Coordinates of C-alpha atoms in Angstrom, one line a residue:
Chain A
M1044 CA 71.1 -4.9 -176.0
K1045 CA 71.2 -7.5 -178.7
K1046 CA 67.5 -7.6 -178.7
T1047 CA 67.3 -3.9 -179.2
F1048 CA 69.2 -4.2 -182.6
A1049 CA 67.3 -7.2 -183.5
V1050 CA 64.0 -5.2 -183.3
V1051 CA 65.5 -2.3 -185.2
F1052 CA 66.7 -4.3 -188.2
L1053 CA 63.6 -6.4 -188.3
L1054 CA 61.5 -3.2 -188.7
L1055 CA 63.9 -1.8 -191.1
S1056 CA 63.5 -4.5 -193.7
T1057 CA 59.9 -3.9 -194.0
V1058 CA 59.2 0.0 -193.9
A1059 CA 60.1 2.9 -195.8
F1060 CA 61.6 6.0 -194.0
A1061 CA 60.6 9.5 -193.3
H1062 CA 60.7 12.4 -192.4
K1063 CA 61.8 15.3 -194.5
V1064 CA 59.8 17.2 -197.0
S1065 CA 61.1 18.1 -200.4
I1066 CA 59.9 20.1 -203.3
F1067 CA 60.4 19.8 -207.0
A1068 CA 59.4 22.5 -209.5
T1069 CA 59.0 22.0 -213.4
E1070 CA 57.9 24.3 -216.2
Q1071 CA 55.4 23.4 -218.6
N1072 CA 54.0 25.7 -221.1
G1073 CA 54.6 28.7 -219.2
K1074 CA 53.2 27.3 -216.0
I1075 CA 55.1 26.1 -213.1
D1076 CA 54.3 22.8 -211.5
V1077 CA 55.4 22.3 -207.9
Y1078 CA 55.5 18.8 -206.4
G1079 CA 55.9 18.3 -202.7
Y1080 CA 56.8 14.9 -201.3
F1081 CA 58.2 13.4 -198.1
S1082 CA 61.3 11.5 -197.9
D1083 CA 59.4 8.1 -197.9
G1084 CA 57.8 9.1 -201.2
T1085 CA 54.4 10.1 -200.2
P1086 CA 53.0 13.4 -201.5
A1087 CA 52.7 16.5 -199.4
K1088 CA 49.0 16.9 -199.4
N1089 CA 47.2 20.3 -198.6
S1090 CA 50.6 22.0 -198.0
Q1091 CA 50.9 25.7 -197.9
V1092 CA 52.9 27.0 -200.9
E1093 CA 54.4 30.6 -201.1
V1094 CA 56.0 32.0 -204.2
Y1095 CA 58.5 34.8 -203.9
D1096 CA 60.5 36.7 -206.4
A1097 CA 64.0 35.6 -205.5
L1098 CA 65.6 38.7 -206.4
S1099 CA 63.3 41.2 -204.4
G1100 CA 61.9 38.9 -201.9
K1101 CA 58.5 40.0 -202.7
L1102 CA 55.6 37.6 -202.0
L1103 CA 54.0 36.9 -205.4
L1104 CA 51.3 34.3 -204.7
T1105 CA 50.2 31.6 -202.2
G1106 CA 48.3 28.4 -202.7
K1107 CA 47.8 24.9 -201.5
T1108 CA 49.0 21.5 -203.0
D1109 CA 46.2 19.2 -203.9
G1110 CA 45.6 15.6 -202.8
N1111 CA 48.5 14.4 -204.9
G1112 CA 51.0 17.0 -203.7
F1113 CA 50.9 19.3 -206.9
F1114 CA 50.4 22.8 -207.1
E1115 CA 50.4 24.7 -210.4
F1116 CA 50.6 28.4 -211.0
T1117 CA 51.5 31.0 -213.8
P1118 CA 54.4 33.1 -212.9
P1119 CA 53.8 36.9 -213.2
Q1120 CA 55.4 38.7 -216.0
G1121 CA 58.8 40.3 -215.4
V1122 CA 60.0 37.9 -212.7
K1123 CA 63.3 36.2 -213.4
E1124 CA 63.9 33.9 -210.6
L1125 CA 61.2 32.4 -208.2
K1126 CA 61.7 31.2 -204.7
I1127 CA 59.1 28.6 -203.8
V1128 CA 58.5 27.5 -200.2
L1129 CA 56.5 24.8 -199.1
Y1130 CA 55.2 24.2 -195.6
S1131 CA 53.8 20.9 -194.8
G1132 CA 52.8 21.5 -191.1
L1133 CA 54.5 20.7 -187.9
G1134 CA 57.5 22.8 -188.7
H1135 CA 58.3 21.0 -192.0
K1136 CA 59.6 23.3 -194.7
A1137 CA 61.2 23.1 -198.1
V1138 CA 62.6 25.7 -200.3
T1139 CA 63.7 25.7 -203.9
T1140 CA 64.5 28.5 -206.4
Y1141 CA 63.5 28.3 -209.9
Q1142 CA 65.1 30.2 -212.9
L1143 CA 62.5 31.4 -215.4
E1144 CA 63.6 31.5 -219.0
E1145 CA 63.4 34.7 -220.9
N1146 CA 61.3 33.0 -223.7
S1147 CA 59.3 30.3 -222.4
S1148 CA 59.0 28.5 -225.8
Q1149 CA 62.6 27.7 -225.6
T1150 CA 62.2 25.3 -222.9
T1151 CA 61.1 22.5 -225.4
T1152 CA 64.0 22.9 -227.9
T1153 CA 66.7 21.4 -225.9
Q1154 CA 67.5 18.8 -228.5
G1155 CA 68.3 21.3 -231.2
K1156 CA 64.9 21.0 -232.8
E1157 CA 63.3 24.0 -234.1
K1158 CA 60.6 25.7 -232.0
T1159 CA 57.5 23.6 -232.2
T1160 CA 55.0 26.5 -231.8
P1161 CA 52.1 24.9 -233.6
S1162 CA 52.1 21.7 -231.8
Q1163 CA 52.5 23.6 -228.5
E1164 CA 49.2 25.5 -229.2
N1165 CA 47.4 22.3 -230.2
I1166 CA 48.0 20.6 -227.0
T1167 CA 45.2 21.4 -224.8
T1168 CA 45.9 19.8 -221.5
T1169 CA 49.4 18.5 -220.8
N1170 CA 49.5 19.1 -217.3
L1171 CA 48.9 16.1 -214.9
G1172 CA 48.8 18.4 -212.0
T1173 CA 45.7 20.4 -213.2
E1174 CA 43.9 17.4 -214.4
S1175 CA 44.2 15.8 -211.1
I1176 CA 43.0 18.8 -209.3
K1177 CA 40.0 19.2 -211.5
V1178 CA 38.8 15.7 -211.4
S1179 CA 39.1 14.9 -207.7
S1180 CA 41.8 14.0 -205.3
N1181 CA 40.9 10.2 -205.2
V1182 CA 41.0 9.4 -209.0
E1183 CA 42.9 6.4 -209.8
K1184 CA 43.8 6.9 -213.4
I1185 CA 44.3 10.0 -215.5
Q1186 CA 44.1 10.0 -219.2
L1187 CA 46.3 12.4 -221.1
I1188 CA 45.2 13.2 -224.5
L1189 CA 47.6 15.0 -226.8
Y1190 CA 46.5 16.5 -230.1
T1191 CA 49.3 16.7 -232.5
A1192 CA 50.0 19.4 -235.2
D1193 CA 48.6 17.2 -237.9
G1194 CA 45.3 16.4 -236.1
K1195 CA 46.1 13.1 -234.7
K1196 CA 45.2 12.1 -231.2
E1197 CA 47.4 10.2 -228.7
I1198 CA 46.2 9.0 -225.4
F1199 CA 48.3 8.1 -222.3
T1200 CA 47.0 6.8 -219.2
F1201 CA 48.6 7.4 -216.0
K1202 CA 47.9 5.7 -212.6
V1203 CA 47.6 8.0 -209.7
G1204 CA 48.1 7.3 -206.0
G1205 CA 50.5 5.1 -204.1
N1206 CA 53.8 6.4 -203.2
N1207 CA 54.7 8.1 -206.3
A1208 CA 51.9 10.0 -208.0
L1209 CA 53.0 9.3 -211.5
T1210 CA 53.1 5.7 -212.6
K1211 CA 52.4 5.1 -216.2
V1212 CA 50.3 2.0 -216.8
E1213 CA 49.5 2.0 -220.5
Q1214 CA 50.4 4.0 -223.5
K1215 CA 48.6 3.9 -226.9
N1216 CA 50.3 4.7 -230.1
T1217 CA 53.8 4.4 -229.0
A1218 CA 55.3 4.7 -232.3
R1219 CA 54.0 8.1 -232.8
A1220 CA 55.1 9.1 -229.5
V1221 CA 58.7 8.9 -230.4
E1222 CA 58.2 10.9 -233.6
N1223 CA 56.6 13.8 -231.8
G1224 CA 59.1 16.0 -230.1
Q1225 CA 56.7 17.6 -227.6
T1226 CA 55.3 14.2 -226.5
S1227 CA 58.8 12.7 -225.7
N1228 CA 59.5 15.9 -223.8
E1229 CA 56.4 15.3 -221.7
Q1230 CA 57.6 11.7 -221.1
E1231 CA 61.0 12.8 -220.3
E1232 CA 59.8 15.4 -217.8
L1233 CA 57.6 12.9 -216.1
Q1234 CA 60.5 10.2 -216.0
K1235 CA 62.9 12.8 -214.7
I1236 CA 60.4 13.6 -211.8
R1237 CA 60.2 9.9 -211.0
Q1238 CA 63.9 9.4 -211.1
I1239 CA 64.6 12.3 -208.7
V1240 CA 61.8 11.2 -206.3
N1241 CA 62.9 7.5 -206.5
K1242 CA 66.5 8.4 -205.9
E1243 CA 65.7 10.7 -203.0
T1244 CA 63.3 8.1 -201.3
A1245 CA 65.7 5.0 -201.5
F1246 CA 66.7 3.8 -198.2
P1247 CA 70.1 5.4 -197.4
W1248 CA 71.9 2.3 -196.1
A1249 CA 75.4 3.8 -196.5
K1250 CA 74.3 6.9 -194.5
V1251 CA 72.8 4.9 -191.8
F1252 CA 75.9 2.8 -191.2
C1253 CA 78.0 5.9 -191.5
G1254 CA 76.0 7.6 -188.8
I1255 CA 76.2 4.6 -186.4
G1256 CA 79.8 4.4 -186.9
W1257 CA 80.3 8.1 -185.9
I1258 CA 77.9 7.8 -183.0
L1259 CA 79.8 4.9 -181.6
G1260 CA 83.1 6.6 -182.4
I1261 CA 82.1 9.6 -180.5
F1262 CA 81.0 7.6 -177.5
G1263 CA 84.3 5.7 -177.7
I1264 CA 86.2 9.1 -177.3
L1265 CA 83.7 9.9 -174.4
E1266 CA 84.5 6.6 -172.8
F1267 CA 88.2 7.3 -173.2
I1268 CA 87.8 10.7 -171.4
Y1269 CA 85.8 9.2 -168.6
A1270 CA 88.2 6.4 -168.1
R1271 CA 91.2 8.6 -167.9
R1272 CA 89.5 10.9 -165.4
G1273 CA 88.5 7.9 -163.4
K1274 CA 92.0 6.8 -163.3
N1275 CA 93.3 10.2 -162.3
K1276 CA 90.9 10.2 -159.3
V1277 CA 92.3 6.8 -158.2
D1278 CA 95.8 8.0 -158.5
Chain B
M704 CA 58.7 16.4 -185.3
H705 CA 62.0 17.7 -186.5
I706 CA 61.4 21.4 -187.0
S707 CA 63.0 22.6 -190.2
E708 CA 65.6 25.4 -190.6
G709 CA 64.2 28.9 -190.9
V710 CA 60.8 28.3 -189.4
L711 CA 61.4 29.6 -185.9
P712 CA 62.5 33.1 -184.8
T713 CA 66.1 33.7 -183.5
W714 CA 65.1 34.0 -179.9
E715 CA 63.5 30.6 -179.9
I716 CA 66.6 29.1 -181.5
V717 CA 68.9 30.9 -178.9
T718 CA 66.6 29.7 -176.0
G719 CA 66.6 26.2 -177.4
W720 CA 70.3 26.0 -177.5
G721 CA 70.5 27.5 -174.0
L722 CA 68.2 24.9 -172.5
T723 CA 69.7 22.1 -174.5
L724 CA 73.3 23.0 -173.4
I725 CA 72.1 23.1 -169.7
G726 CA 70.4 19.5 -170.2
T727 CA 73.6 18.1 -171.8
A728 CA 75.9 19.4 -169.1
I729 CA 73.6 17.7 -166.4
G730 CA 73.5 14.6 -168.6
L731 CA 77.1 14.3 -169.1
R732 CA 77.7 14.2 -165.3
K733 CA 75.5 11.2 -165.1
L734 CA 77.0 9.2 -167.9
E735 CA 79.5 7.1 -166.1
G736 CA 80.8 3.5 -166.4
E737 CA 78.5 1.1 -168.2
K738 CA 75.8 3.7 -168.7
L739 CA 78.1 5.2 -171.4
V740 CA 78.1 2.1 -173.4
L741 CA 74.3 1.9 -173.0
A742 CA 74.0 5.4 -174.1
A743 CA 76.1 4.9 -177.3
L744 CA 73.8 2.0 -178.2
L745 CA 70.8 3.9 -177.5
T746 CA 71.9 6.9 -179.6
S747 CA 72.4 4.5 -182.4
L748 CA 68.8 3.4 -182.0
F749 CA 67.5 6.8 -181.8
F750 CA 69.4 7.7 -184.9
V751 CA 68.0 4.9 -186.8
A752 CA 64.4 4.9 -185.3
S753 CA 63.7 8.2 -187.1
L754 CA 64.0 6.4 -190.4
I755 CA 61.4 3.9 -189.5
H756 CA 58.4 5.4 -191.1
V757 CA 54.8 4.4 -189.9
P758 CA 52.1 5.2 -192.4
I759 CA 49.1 6.8 -190.7
G760 CA 45.9 7.9 -192.5
V761 CA 46.5 11.7 -192.3
G762 CA 50.2 11.6 -193.0
S763 CA 53.4 9.9 -192.1
A764 CA 55.3 9.8 -189.0
H765 CA 58.4 8.0 -187.5
L766 CA 59.4 6.3 -184.4
L767 CA 61.1 8.3 -181.8
F768 CA 62.3 6.2 -178.9
N769 CA 62.9 9.2 -176.8
G770 CA 60.8 7.7 -173.9
F771 CA 62.8 4.7 -173.8
I772 CA 66.0 6.6 -173.8
G773 CA 64.6 8.8 -171.0
L774 CA 63.4 6.0 -168.9
I775 CA 66.9 4.4 -168.9
L776 CA 69.2 7.3 -169.0
G777 CA 67.3 10.2 -167.4
W778 CA 69.2 13.6 -167.9
A779 CA 71.7 11.7 -169.9
A780 CA 69.0 11.7 -172.7
F781 CA 70.1 15.2 -173.6
P782 CA 73.6 14.3 -174.8
T783 CA 72.2 11.1 -176.5
I784 CA 69.5 12.8 -178.4
L785 CA 71.8 15.7 -179.2
I786 CA 74.3 13.5 -180.9
G787 CA 71.7 11.3 -182.7
L788 CA 69.9 14.5 -184.0
L789 CA 73.2 16.0 -185.0
F790 CA 73.9 12.9 -187.4
Q791 CA 70.2 13.0 -188.6
A792 CA 70.7 16.6 -189.6
L793 CA 74.1 16.2 -191.1
L794 CA 73.3 12.9 -193.0
F795 CA 69.5 13.2 -193.7
Q796 CA 68.7 16.8 -193.5
F797 CA 66.2 16.1 -190.9
G798 CA 65.9 19.4 -189.0
G799 CA 69.0 21.4 -189.4
L800 CA 72.1 22.6 -187.5
M801 CA 70.7 25.9 -186.2
V802 CA 67.4 24.3 -184.8
L803 CA 69.3 21.4 -183.4
G804 CA 69.1 23.1 -179.9
V805 CA 65.3 23.4 -180.1
N806 CA 64.8 20.0 -181.6
T807 CA 67.0 18.3 -178.9
F808 CA 65.1 20.1 -176.1
N809 CA 61.7 19.0 -177.6
M810 CA 62.6 15.4 -177.7
A811 CA 64.8 15.2 -174.5
F812 CA 62.9 17.2 -172.0
P813 CA 59.7 15.2 -172.1
A814 CA 61.9 12.1 -172.0
V815 CA 63.4 13.3 -168.7
I816 CA 59.9 14.0 -167.3
A817 CA 59.0 10.4 -168.3
H818 CA 62.0 9.3 -166.4
Y819 CA 61.0 10.9 -163.0
L820 CA 57.2 10.0 -163.5
F821 CA 57.8 6.3 -164.2
K822 CA 61.3 5.2 -163.1
D823 CA 60.0 3.7 -159.9
W824 CA 57.0 2.0 -161.7
I825 CA 59.3 0.1 -164.0
K826 CA 61.2 -1.4 -161.2
T827 CA 58.2 -3.0 -159.8
E828 CA 56.4 -6.1 -161.1
G829 CA 52.9 -6.5 -162.3
W830 CA 50.5 -3.7 -163.7
K831 CA 52.6 -0.8 -162.8
F832 CA 55.6 -2.1 -164.7
Y833 CA 53.4 -2.4 -167.9
A834 CA 51.6 0.8 -167.3
G835 CA 54.8 2.7 -166.7
A836 CA 56.6 1.4 -169.7
F837 CA 53.5 2.0 -171.9
L838 CA 52.7 5.5 -170.6
S839 CA 56.3 6.7 -170.8
A840 CA 55.9 6.5 -174.6
F841 CA 52.8 8.6 -174.4
V842 CA 54.4 11.4 -172.1
A843 CA 57.6 11.5 -174.1
I844 CA 56.2 11.6 -177.6
L845 CA 53.0 13.7 -176.9
G846 CA 55.1 16.0 -174.6
A847 CA 57.6 16.4 -177.6
G848 CA 54.6 17.2 -180.1
L849 CA 53.2 19.6 -177.7
L850 CA 56.4 21.5 -177.4
V851 CA 56.7 21.6 -181.2
A852 CA 53.0 22.9 -181.4
I853 CA 53.9 25.6 -178.8
E854 CA 57.0 26.8 -180.6
L855 CA 55.3 26.9 -183.9
A856 CA 52.4 28.9 -182.2
L857 CA 55.0 31.3 -180.9
A858 CA 56.4 31.5 -184.3
G859 CA 53.0 32.6 -185.7
E860 CA 51.4 29.4 -186.9
K861 CA 47.9 28.3 -185.8
F862 CA 48.3 26.3 -182.5
I863 CA 45.0 24.3 -182.5
K864 CA 45.5 23.0 -185.9
D865 CA 49.1 21.9 -185.4
A866 CA 48.3 20.5 -181.9
E867 CA 45.4 18.5 -183.5
L868 CA 47.5 17.0 -186.2
I869 CA 50.3 16.2 -183.7
F870 CA 47.9 14.3 -181.5
L871 CA 46.2 12.6 -184.5
I872 CA 49.6 11.3 -185.9
H873 CA 51.3 10.4 -182.7
I874 CA 48.8 8.6 -180.7
P875 CA 49.2 5.5 -182.9
I876 CA 53.1 6.1 -182.8
A877 CA 53.1 6.2 -179.1
T878 CA 50.9 3.1 -178.9
V879 CA 53.4 1.1 -181.1
E880 CA 56.4 2.4 -179.1
G881 CA 54.7 1.7 -175.8
I882 CA 54.4 -1.8 -176.8
I883 CA 58.1 -2.0 -177.9
Y884 CA 59.1 -0.4 -174.5
I885 CA 57.4 -3.1 -172.6
F886 CA 59.4 -5.9 -174.4
L887 CA 62.7 -3.9 -174.4
L888 CA 62.4 -3.4 -170.6
K889 CA 61.3 -6.9 -169.8
F890 CA 64.5 -7.9 -171.7
L891 CA 66.8 -5.5 -169.9
K892 CA 65.3 -6.4 -166.5
K893 CA 66.0 -10.1 -167.0
T894 CA 69.6 -9.8 -168.5
Y895 CA 71.0 -6.2 -167.2
P896 CA 68.9 -5.3 -164.1
Q897 CA 71.8 -3.1 -163.1
F898 CA 70.7 -0.6 -165.9
L899 CA 67.5 0.1 -164.3
E900 CA 68.9 1.1 -160.9
D901 CA 70.2 4.4 -160.5

């Protein structure tokens, strides 16, 4: 059996792992962005998404993720908590609940800043998910243009594709980005998603060894039982 | 291939557990002596194999090794796969505890079929050995996929679409595994020929 293990570990060193689907929801400017991804980091493309009112259980809307695993929707008025279900086919399913804030403009004021209503209005498209749907599923780069309150323009370029749909390649006017509250919030949001996806898709070495230990232990106990039985028969 | 929690209706979950428990009971009777040690190692192999992800155009799939387990262990594939899946569910949230019965049956039953179809073939030399080792991967993996598709169809999903996806994804997986089985069996035959005799 030595060879069996040699083969297994040889393969482990070069490949990512699968196969669970996860779901991640964020809110941006009153819209909910849903991102579905598998445990190896690949996005869950063309997956059925169902949105329920978590309190009443009523089905609110359905849709499909795009080629990058994103689905965006505007939650209906009066719903406080959403339950979002993603089906990625072959019996894979992920569920998450999302608490909607009473006043959506408060979402950007976490750092004690005053509400930046004018700058929010001026930002025309801040949502990566929508942009990528509109362009096409095989775009390589997305340009995010932010118009700030004082009329200045900031351009961010994001690389799309690969394992994690959001990889920032270049950024212009970095100095301004720090000054503007909204912009840094956007960046934080993207970074948060990336961090969570990366953390969840890292190879779980500790768990693998833990599991193997348990399995060998259980068979050890079985062996013990069988051995005792065998002994009893002989006696 | 791991069906998630909350997709299947209760009757399927109960039936799955029933069939799995019967299979496990038969399997535990066959696990004796050195076979138990082999089963322990194969369970570990199965447990780890599902983490080995093979990227395929339309999606991603993972290795299963249920055919190999079936070829060597026969009915004992049931307890082996049950324990492997239990820890995959506990540690990686693949599948779940409620659907563990269904998932075990899906992967173990085709493995047992592969065992009865090809166990005599792999004892021979020549083309029958290679064909048996290679085809057992197809029977076990595509059989498991077919069971998943049928169960999802009974749960109300579209059968044709799922079945299509399963075949698209799992034919390359079965090919890769078939080749691995040939090497593993060749090795086993040379070093531990007693494992291939029942």
